[in-house]
XYZ file of C-alpha atoms in Angstrom:
525
model
C 106.868 102.612 117.233
C 109.707 102.681 119.690
C 112.424 105.199 119.021
C 115.062 102.509 119.534
C 113.865 100.818 116.343
C 114.021 104.024 114.371
C 117.476 104.854 115.660
C 118.700 102.840 112.665
C 117.842 105.908 110.598
C 119.383 108.912 112.372
C 118.515 112.273 110.878
C 121.913 112.975 109.375
C 122.429 109.680 107.556
C 118.869 109.376 106.309
C 118.743 112.924 104.995
C 122.077 113.075 103.203
C 121.197 110.294 100.777
C 118.028 111.959 99.527
C 118.617 115.692 99.667
C 120.371 117.607 96.875
C 124.118 117.503 96.555
C 124.685 113.854 97.446
C 127.569 112.903 95.173
C 126.310 109.321 95.122
C 123.544 110.423 92.775
C 125.106 113.058 90.523
C 127.756 112.248 87.926
C 128.594 115.915 87.455
C 129.132 116.630 91.121
C 126.954 118.322 93.733
C 123.839 120.082 92.523
C 122.781 123.549 93.714
C 121.464 123.844 97.225
C 117.714 123.214 97.299
C 117.320 121.150 94.102
C 116.544 117.546 95.092
C 115.313 114.805 92.780
C 111.666 114.388 93.677
C 110.377 111.573 91.446
C 110.782 108.202 93.132
C 112.331 105.140 91.491
C 110.934 101.625 91.905
C 113.304 98.849 90.810
C 112.536 95.164 90.274
C 115.060 92.772 91.761
C 116.191 89.696 89.869
C 119.278 87.676 88.921
C 121.110 90.791 87.742
C 120.659 92.694 90.999
C 120.096 90.240 93.830
C 122.506 89.827 96.714
C 123.907 92.372 99.109
C 126.291 94.013 96.646
C 123.631 94.400 93.968
C 121.031 95.810 96.339
C 123.475 98.256 97.924
C 124.593 99.433 94.498
C 121.004 100.190 93.482
C 120.260 102.027 96.731
C 123.361 104.145 96.231
C 122.255 104.704 92.638
C 118.950 106.166 93.783
C 116.352 103.406 94.211
C 113.594 104.294 96.681
C 111.444 101.135 96.560
C 112.312 97.566 95.592
C 109.765 95.341 93.829
C 109.670 91.620 94.541
C 107.940 89.901 91.611
C 106.111 86.908 93.079
C 105.555 85.465 89.586
C 109.177 84.321 89.735
C 111.107 82.641 92.516
C 110.075 80.928 95.735
C 108.906 82.430 98.998
C 112.184 81.341 100.574
C 114.183 83.216 97.927
C 112.077 86.355 98.325
C 112.380 86.133 102.114
C 116.162 86.125 101.831
C 116.036 89.089 99.449
C 113.780 91.098 101.754
C 116.032 90.334 104.689
C 119.010 91.602 102.689
C 117.159 94.790 101.702
C 116.405 95.570 105.342
C 119.980 94.818 106.373
C 121.538 97.017 103.677
C 119.006 99.781 104.369
C 120.061 99.750 108.012
C 123.745 99.793 107.096
C 123.527 102.783 104.763
C 121.107 104.579 107.085
C 118.462 105.198 104.442
C 114.864 103.876 104.540
C 113.868 101.849 101.485
C 110.387 100.543 100.714
C 109.516 96.998 99.625
C 106.691 96.245 97.190
C 105.465 92.648 97.025
C 103.868 92.227 93.590
C 101.284 89.438 93.464
C 101.222 87.593 90.135
C 97.435 87.597 89.871
C 95.361 85.444 87.505
C 97.785 85.633 84.593
C 96.846 83.079 81.923
C 99.820 81.356 80.318
C 100.345 78.739 77.659
C 101.381 75.286 78.736
C 104.346 73.427 77.307
C 104.569 73.469 73.506
C 105.998 70.515 71.620
C 109.651 71.335 70.800
C 109.359 74.471 72.962
C 108.118 76.857 70.263
C 106.032 76.955 67.103
C 105.489 79.489 64.345
C 101.964 80.807 63.866
C 101.611 81.666 60.181
C 99.208 84.435 59.201
C 96.010 82.952 57.779
C 96.553 79.498 59.280
C 94.622 77.877 62.138
C 95.664 77.015 65.694
C 93.630 75.321 68.395
C 93.070 75.763 72.130
C 92.171 72.446 73.706
C 91.422 71.078 77.153
C 93.921 69.193 79.265
C 97.245 69.692 81.020
C 99.493 68.952 78.018
C 99.612 68.157 74.304
C 102.224 66.913 71.860
C 100.385 68.041 68.715
C 101.817 71.074 66.881
C 99.590 74.157 66.717
C 97.483 72.834 69.587
C 97.764 74.832 72.805
C 96.811 74.180 76.410
C 96.745 76.908 79.071
C 96.925 77.378 82.822
C 93.214 78.374 82.808
C 91.197 75.105 82.691
C 87.865 76.679 81.656
C 89.244 78.817 78.835
C 87.491 76.839 76.082
C 84.153 77.201 77.902
C 84.431 80.980 78.177
C 85.609 81.771 74.643
C 83.108 82.709 71.941
C 83.337 82.984 68.164
C 84.735 86.404 67.280
C 86.794 86.825 70.480
C 90.337 88.118 70.092
C 93.306 86.346 71.655
C 96.750 87.923 71.966
C 99.937 85.940 72.554
C 103.563 86.865 73.263
C 102.910 90.350 74.709
C 100.495 91.200 71.921
C 102.835 90.443 69.020
C 100.653 87.527 67.835
C 96.937 88.055 67.219
C 94.253 85.377 66.863
C 90.480 85.403 66.370
C 88.183 82.543 67.430
C 86.549 81.216 64.246
C 84.859 78.057 65.497
C 84.137 76.437 68.838
C 83.142 72.940 69.956
C 82.783 71.421 73.391
C 86.453 70.398 73.436
C 88.340 73.016 71.482
C 88.381 76.501 69.990
C 89.667 76.941 66.457
C 91.460 80.266 65.940
C 92.605 82.031 62.799
C 96.009 83.712 62.924
C 95.553 87.403 62.094
C 99.114 88.457 62.906
C 101.759 85.773 62.953
C 104.961 85.099 64.815
C 106.792 82.558 66.942
C 105.106 81.536 70.181
C 106.948 79.811 73.013
C 106.004 77.700 76.005
C 104.674 79.528 79.094
C 104.123 82.832 77.313
C 101.217 85.009 78.389
C 97.718 84.874 76.921
C 95.637 88.065 76.799
C 91.924 88.124 76.008
C 90.949 91.755 75.377
C 87.230 92.311 75.845
C 86.554 88.773 77.099
C 84.813 88.556 80.485
C 86.395 85.749 82.488
C 85.185 84.201 85.726
C 88.728 83.749 87.054
C 89.168 84.863 90.678
C 91.111 88.046 91.398
C 93.534 86.172 93.649
C 94.751 82.636 93.107
C 95.694 80.267 95.918
C 99.330 81.289 95.397
C 98.367 84.969 95.616
C 96.660 84.376 98.971
C 99.736 82.568 100.249
C 102.042 85.322 99.020
C 99.852 88.066 100.507
C 99.862 86.316 103.882
C 103.635 86.025 103.696
C 103.942 89.717 102.805
C 101.880 90.668 105.851
C 103.975 88.453 108.126
C 107.313 89.983 107.078
C 106.275 93.633 107.186
C 106.100 94.445 103.476
C 105.405 98.127 102.856
C 103.266 97.705 99.734
C 101.359 94.782 98.219
C 100.170 95.094 94.625
C 97.163 93.345 93.095
C 97.457 92.410 89.439
C 94.668 92.470 86.843
C 92.267 94.437 89.040
C 88.744 94.631 87.614
C 86.759 96.264 90.424
C 87.115 97.938 93.810
C 85.697 94.780 95.416
C 88.948 92.983 94.628
C 90.999 95.819 96.121
C 88.931 95.743 99.305
C 89.346 91.973 99.518
C 93.136 92.302 99.646
C 92.872 95.194 102.095
C 90.759 93.079 104.419
C 93.192 90.171 104.189
C 96.074 92.419 105.212
C 94.083 94.169 107.940
C 93.030 90.917 109.601
C 96.693 89.947 109.769
C 97.677 93.253 111.410
C 99.580 94.443 108.355
C 99.891 98.164 107.623
C 100.984 97.550 104.028
C 99.518 99.875 101.406
C 97.555 98.185 98.605
C 98.639 98.996 95.053
C 95.996 98.512 92.348
C 97.555 97.650 88.983
C 95.524 99.018 86.090
C 96.014 96.540 83.237
C 92.506 95.385 82.253
C 89.807 97.011 80.150
C 87.361 96.434 83.026
C 89.640 98.462 85.300
C 89.278 101.469 83.013
C 85.495 101.082 83.127
C 85.615 101.136 86.944
C 88.597 103.456 87.246
C 87.338 105.990 89.784
C 86.003 103.424 92.251
C 89.228 101.406 92.012
C 91.405 104.465 92.593
C 89.157 105.553 95.448
C 89.578 102.162 97.141
C 93.303 101.701 96.540
C 96.158 103.286 98.487
C 98.454 103.487 95.451
C 97.848 102.958 91.727
C 100.152 101.497 89.086
C 99.780 102.154 85.357
C 100.902 98.671 84.269
C 101.425 99.365 80.587
C 102.589 95.877 79.602
C 99.310 93.989 79.765
C 97.198 97.152 79.517
C 98.794 97.936 76.159
C 97.626 94.537 74.935
C 94.143 94.716 76.441
C 93.377 98.043 74.726
C 94.340 99.647 71.444
C 98.022 100.455 71.816
C 97.457 103.763 70.018
C 95.238 104.923 72.886
C 97.791 104.050 75.576
C 99.318 107.559 75.972
C 95.978 109.243 76.627
C 94.803 106.431 78.893
C 97.981 106.877 80.957
C 97.276 110.584 81.274
C 93.696 109.901 82.321
C 94.725 107.459 85.057
C 97.318 109.873 86.448
C 94.842 112.754 86.356
C 92.234 110.811 88.351
C 94.911 109.754 90.874
C 95.749 113.423 91.364
C 92.090 114.234 91.952
C 91.830 111.451 94.557
C 95.254 112.239 96.084
C 96.628 108.765 95.407
C 100.302 108.125 94.604
C 100.701 106.683 91.109
C 103.488 104.596 89.564
C 104.109 104.375 85.819
C 105.600 101.023 84.821
C 106.835 98.856 81.929
C 109.474 99.476 79.252
C 110.439 102.912 80.524
C 114.122 102.375 79.681
C 113.755 98.946 78.086
C 116.629 99.278 75.622
C 119.014 99.679 78.554
C 118.652 96.017 79.391
C 121.585 95.689 77.002
C 122.462 99.198 75.802
C 124.434 101.651 77.904
C 122.249 104.537 76.733
C 118.471 104.859 76.387
C 116.691 105.809 73.195
C 115.500 109.371 72.812
C 111.913 108.107 72.832
C 112.500 106.426 76.204
C 113.918 109.545 77.839
C 110.925 111.470 76.521
C 108.591 108.785 77.885
C 110.048 109.103 81.399
C 109.916 112.893 81.255
C 106.315 112.927 80.057
C 105.239 110.570 82.847
C 106.748 112.991 85.370
C 105.114 115.993 83.713
C 101.774 114.152 83.692
C 102.020 113.842 87.472
C 103.524 110.408 88.172
C 104.931 110.018 91.680
C 107.266 107.188 90.697
C 108.644 105.402 87.653
C 109.293 101.668 87.741
C 112.066 99.597 86.200
C 111.376 95.927 85.481
C 113.672 93.844 83.282
C 116.139 96.735 83.181
C 117.211 96.034 86.766
C 116.037 92.424 87.151
C 117.867 90.843 84.213
C 119.663 93.739 82.520
C 123.376 94.051 81.880
C 123.989 97.141 84.046
C 121.223 97.753 86.633
C 122.864 100.650 88.448
C 123.547 102.579 85.261
C 119.879 102.455 84.285
C 118.819 103.674 87.755
C 121.251 106.567 87.527
C 119.977 107.412 84.058
C 116.380 107.515 85.246
C 117.424 109.768 88.109
C 119.225 112.123 85.712
C 116.159 112.339 83.462
C 113.952 113.062 86.469
C 116.302 115.726 87.793
C 116.461 117.541 84.461
C 112.702 117.300 83.892
C 111.803 118.550 87.367
C 114.184 121.474 87.113
C 112.621 122.661 83.854
C 109.101 121.954 85.109
C 109.545 123.982 88.289
C 111.223 126.855 86.431
C 108.380 126.953 83.910
C 105.819 126.860 86.678
C 107.488 129.711 88.527
C 107.700 131.838 85.390
C 104.044 131.164 84.660
C 102.959 132.228 88.127
C 105.143 135.327 88.049
C 103.584 136.381 84.749
C 100.090 135.587 86.001
C 100.224 137.238 89.404
C 103.439 139.112 89.704
C 106.404 138.054 91.791
C 105.021 139.599 94.956
C 102.019 137.249 94.851
C 103.841 134.090 93.790
C 102.401 132.060 96.630
C 98.803 133.170 96.166
C 97.738 130.174 94.049
C 98.084 126.444 94.404
C 99.188 123.880 91.841
C 98.421 125.273 88.383
C 99.893 122.462 86.256
C 97.940 119.587 87.834
C 94.227 119.318 88.714
C 93.263 120.237 92.252
C 92.298 117.281 94.469
C 88.579 116.565 94.560
C 88.713 114.006 97.371
C 90.622 113.858 100.624
C 92.958 110.918 100.999
C 91.503 108.455 103.521
C 92.364 109.491 107.070
C 93.108 113.129 106.259
C 91.034 115.727 108.085
C 89.787 118.615 105.918
C 91.383 121.076 108.334
C 94.750 119.427 107.811
C 94.241 119.608 104.039
C 93.552 123.329 104.313
C 96.594 123.858 106.529
C 98.841 122.033 104.048
C 97.536 124.103 101.140
C 97.915 127.344 103.040
C 101.368 126.469 104.330
C 102.462 125.532 100.796
C 101.537 129.008 99.619
C 103.390 130.541 102.573
C 106.490 128.459 101.813
C 106.478 129.627 98.201
C 105.882 133.271 99.111
C 108.673 133.303 101.715
C 111.038 131.274 99.524
C 111.425 128.793 102.385
C 114.370 126.421 102.305
C 112.451 123.392 103.642
C 108.833 122.331 104.066
C 108.701 119.954 107.055
C 105.710 117.638 107.579
C 105.307 115.738 110.844
C 103.000 112.787 110.272
C 102.136 109.652 112.212
C 100.352 107.836 109.373
C 101.860 109.611 106.376
C 98.591 111.013 104.986
C 99.649 114.614 105.653
C 102.814 113.905 103.688
C 100.679 112.602 100.809
C 98.638 115.799 100.801
C 101.817 117.864 100.590
C 103.301 115.539 97.961
C 100.292 115.831 95.643
C 100.582 119.619 95.840
C 103.946 119.311 94.047
C 105.511 122.281 95.759
C 108.925 123.520 94.682
C 110.219 123.799 98.260
C 111.874 120.481 99.260
C 109.671 118.450 101.627
C 110.904 116.542 104.678
C 108.553 113.914 106.113
C 109.145 113.374 109.837
C 107.702 110.354 111.615
C 108.346 108.099 114.596
C 106.606 105.136 112.926
C 108.835 102.730 110.992
C 106.107 101.549 108.598
C 105.195 105.142 107.721
C 108.869 106.013 107.258
C 109.263 103.313 104.606
C 105.973 104.093 102.883
C 106.941 107.741 102.485
C 109.775 106.583 100.209
C 107.148 106.383 97.418
C 105.669 109.871 97.813
C 106.818 112.426 95.237
C 109.154 115.037 96.646
C 109.102 113.694 100.224
C 112.339 112.770 101.991
C 111.461 110.445 104.920
C 113.308 111.168 108.151
C 112.965 109.326 111.462
C 112.541 111.210 114.741
C 112.385 110.008 118.354
C 108.998 108.937 119.637
C 106.985 111.733 121.247
C 109.189 114.590 120.018
C 107.470 117.960 120.326
C 107.558 120.771 117.784
C 110.636 122.436 119.248
C 112.538 119.146 119.235
C 111.554 118.511 115.615
C 112.776 121.930 114.546
C 115.956 121.496 116.534
C 116.694 118.201 114.738
C 116.217 119.718 111.298
C 118.124 122.929 112.053
C 121.088 121.208 113.697
C 121.541 118.894 110.789
C 120.984 121.544 108.131
C 123.521 123.943 109.616
C 126.086 121.213 110.146
C 125.771 119.807 106.649
C 125.436 123.087 104.792
C 121.824 122.626 103.722
C 120.682 125.533 105.863
C 122.171 128.915 106.589
C 121.411 131.553 109.177
C 118.309 133.401 108.094
C 116.800 130.526 106.094
C 113.127 129.848 106.717
C 111.495 126.520 107.482
C 107.758 125.862 107.285
C 106.552 123.112 109.616
C 103.144 121.415 109.429
C 102.158 119.005 112.206
C 99.362 116.632 111.273
C 96.598 115.081 113.345
C 97.818 112.924 116.195
C 101.499 113.873 116.030
C 103.125 115.295 119.140
C 101.693 117.340 121.990
C 99.972 120.505 120.861
C 101.041 120.017 117.265
C 97.724 119.104 115.682
C 96.687 120.983 112.525
C 99.367 123.602 112.960
C 101.591 125.515 110.562
C 104.688 127.308 111.829
C 107.312 129.431 110.102
C 110.748 129.184 111.703
C 113.782 131.291 110.824
C 117.107 129.584 111.403
């Protein structure tokens, strides 16, 4: 990637937005030197936040990645939004990632006569064939073969799981269902079939079209909804690869089958999303907390970034403050090991999008501060202060697999350098990475020393916006180790982030710069 392209993100402007003390992110003023917010924020764009002013406000509030929900809006509208994101990102001098979220094979009800109907507990409703119906309590869906694939005893959930049905009788043309839990159902609402094996394809014709568009406009991430196996993940990867896209594939875990094939899906994906909306309907909602922990734990073992999504601060769509349960939910996701938390309706259609982003950032900052203090105290008690850096990450499981593209020597260097940084109380941990995989390895270590990800590749720069604790910074193409250190030191001294005598640990990954392969260096300012 030519350095002229990356000159849009000079070191000073890129760094100041993400490193501790930026007043744009802290209501109470600058935070202490060396205490950045590490958990990344993904925000969904919609009517409440679209347009240049809305996007800039969210970036200034702390958003790292924007989600474009392809289930709503046209390609033309999303293209304009993406163009605006790139333009605002360039103006503020801060890289921002873009996630294109494919709708996937979501089954929805068709139009209901009068727009809605009440399903009374104990009564019967019917699923029938055809594109439309004007009979009350008779439903059509967007999945033409639904009647064929249902069986007596199958459960059907409507309206985000608030209405529950059981198939009691089936003929060639319809399925009679008994209402187990009633409520009002409306046109176009989602239909979930927990435990029912469907033959629906992983990607619809619209999904293929949207994925091709995402590859053509340089999207940073493309997510696949309702994943059931690693085969589907690899299919999307191949589609993007054949179109010369470097976008990372995000596997959304929201089906029971995905939990049965969890390790192979996580192994094949680049990023994983715990999509709790549909997943909480597909499985027993009471098991959702432990399932979330399991998914995050396996992602840690496979060194895959993981996003926790859905209803994280849902009450703030209208309220100016979250519930106590919501703040606890965000904090627990971070403590479990989530790299990012995602906002959906809160920023897409909520009353005050920026306020909710700032609230999530405040929760993350407070949680991380307590987490890192507790971790340090634990290690001091275990080993003594003089040997603080002698162990790795004690609160999260050690990785069992190398992230794809990472050499085992580089993994060892990152682990060793992380211990050195902790032992020397380094001010910064600097990772130079062409592809970003070395930055992932450092990110999954969850070190307390702030991490700076240096790269001369624009795609990698934007993808690093999702990695926990990593601040992406652009550098000129072909910069050697001395030039990299000079960039970081000059900025740090000028801006007050570094002082004379501070130590910097630099790790140069495979393929970055002359003579910088698999190397760790300690530099004193």
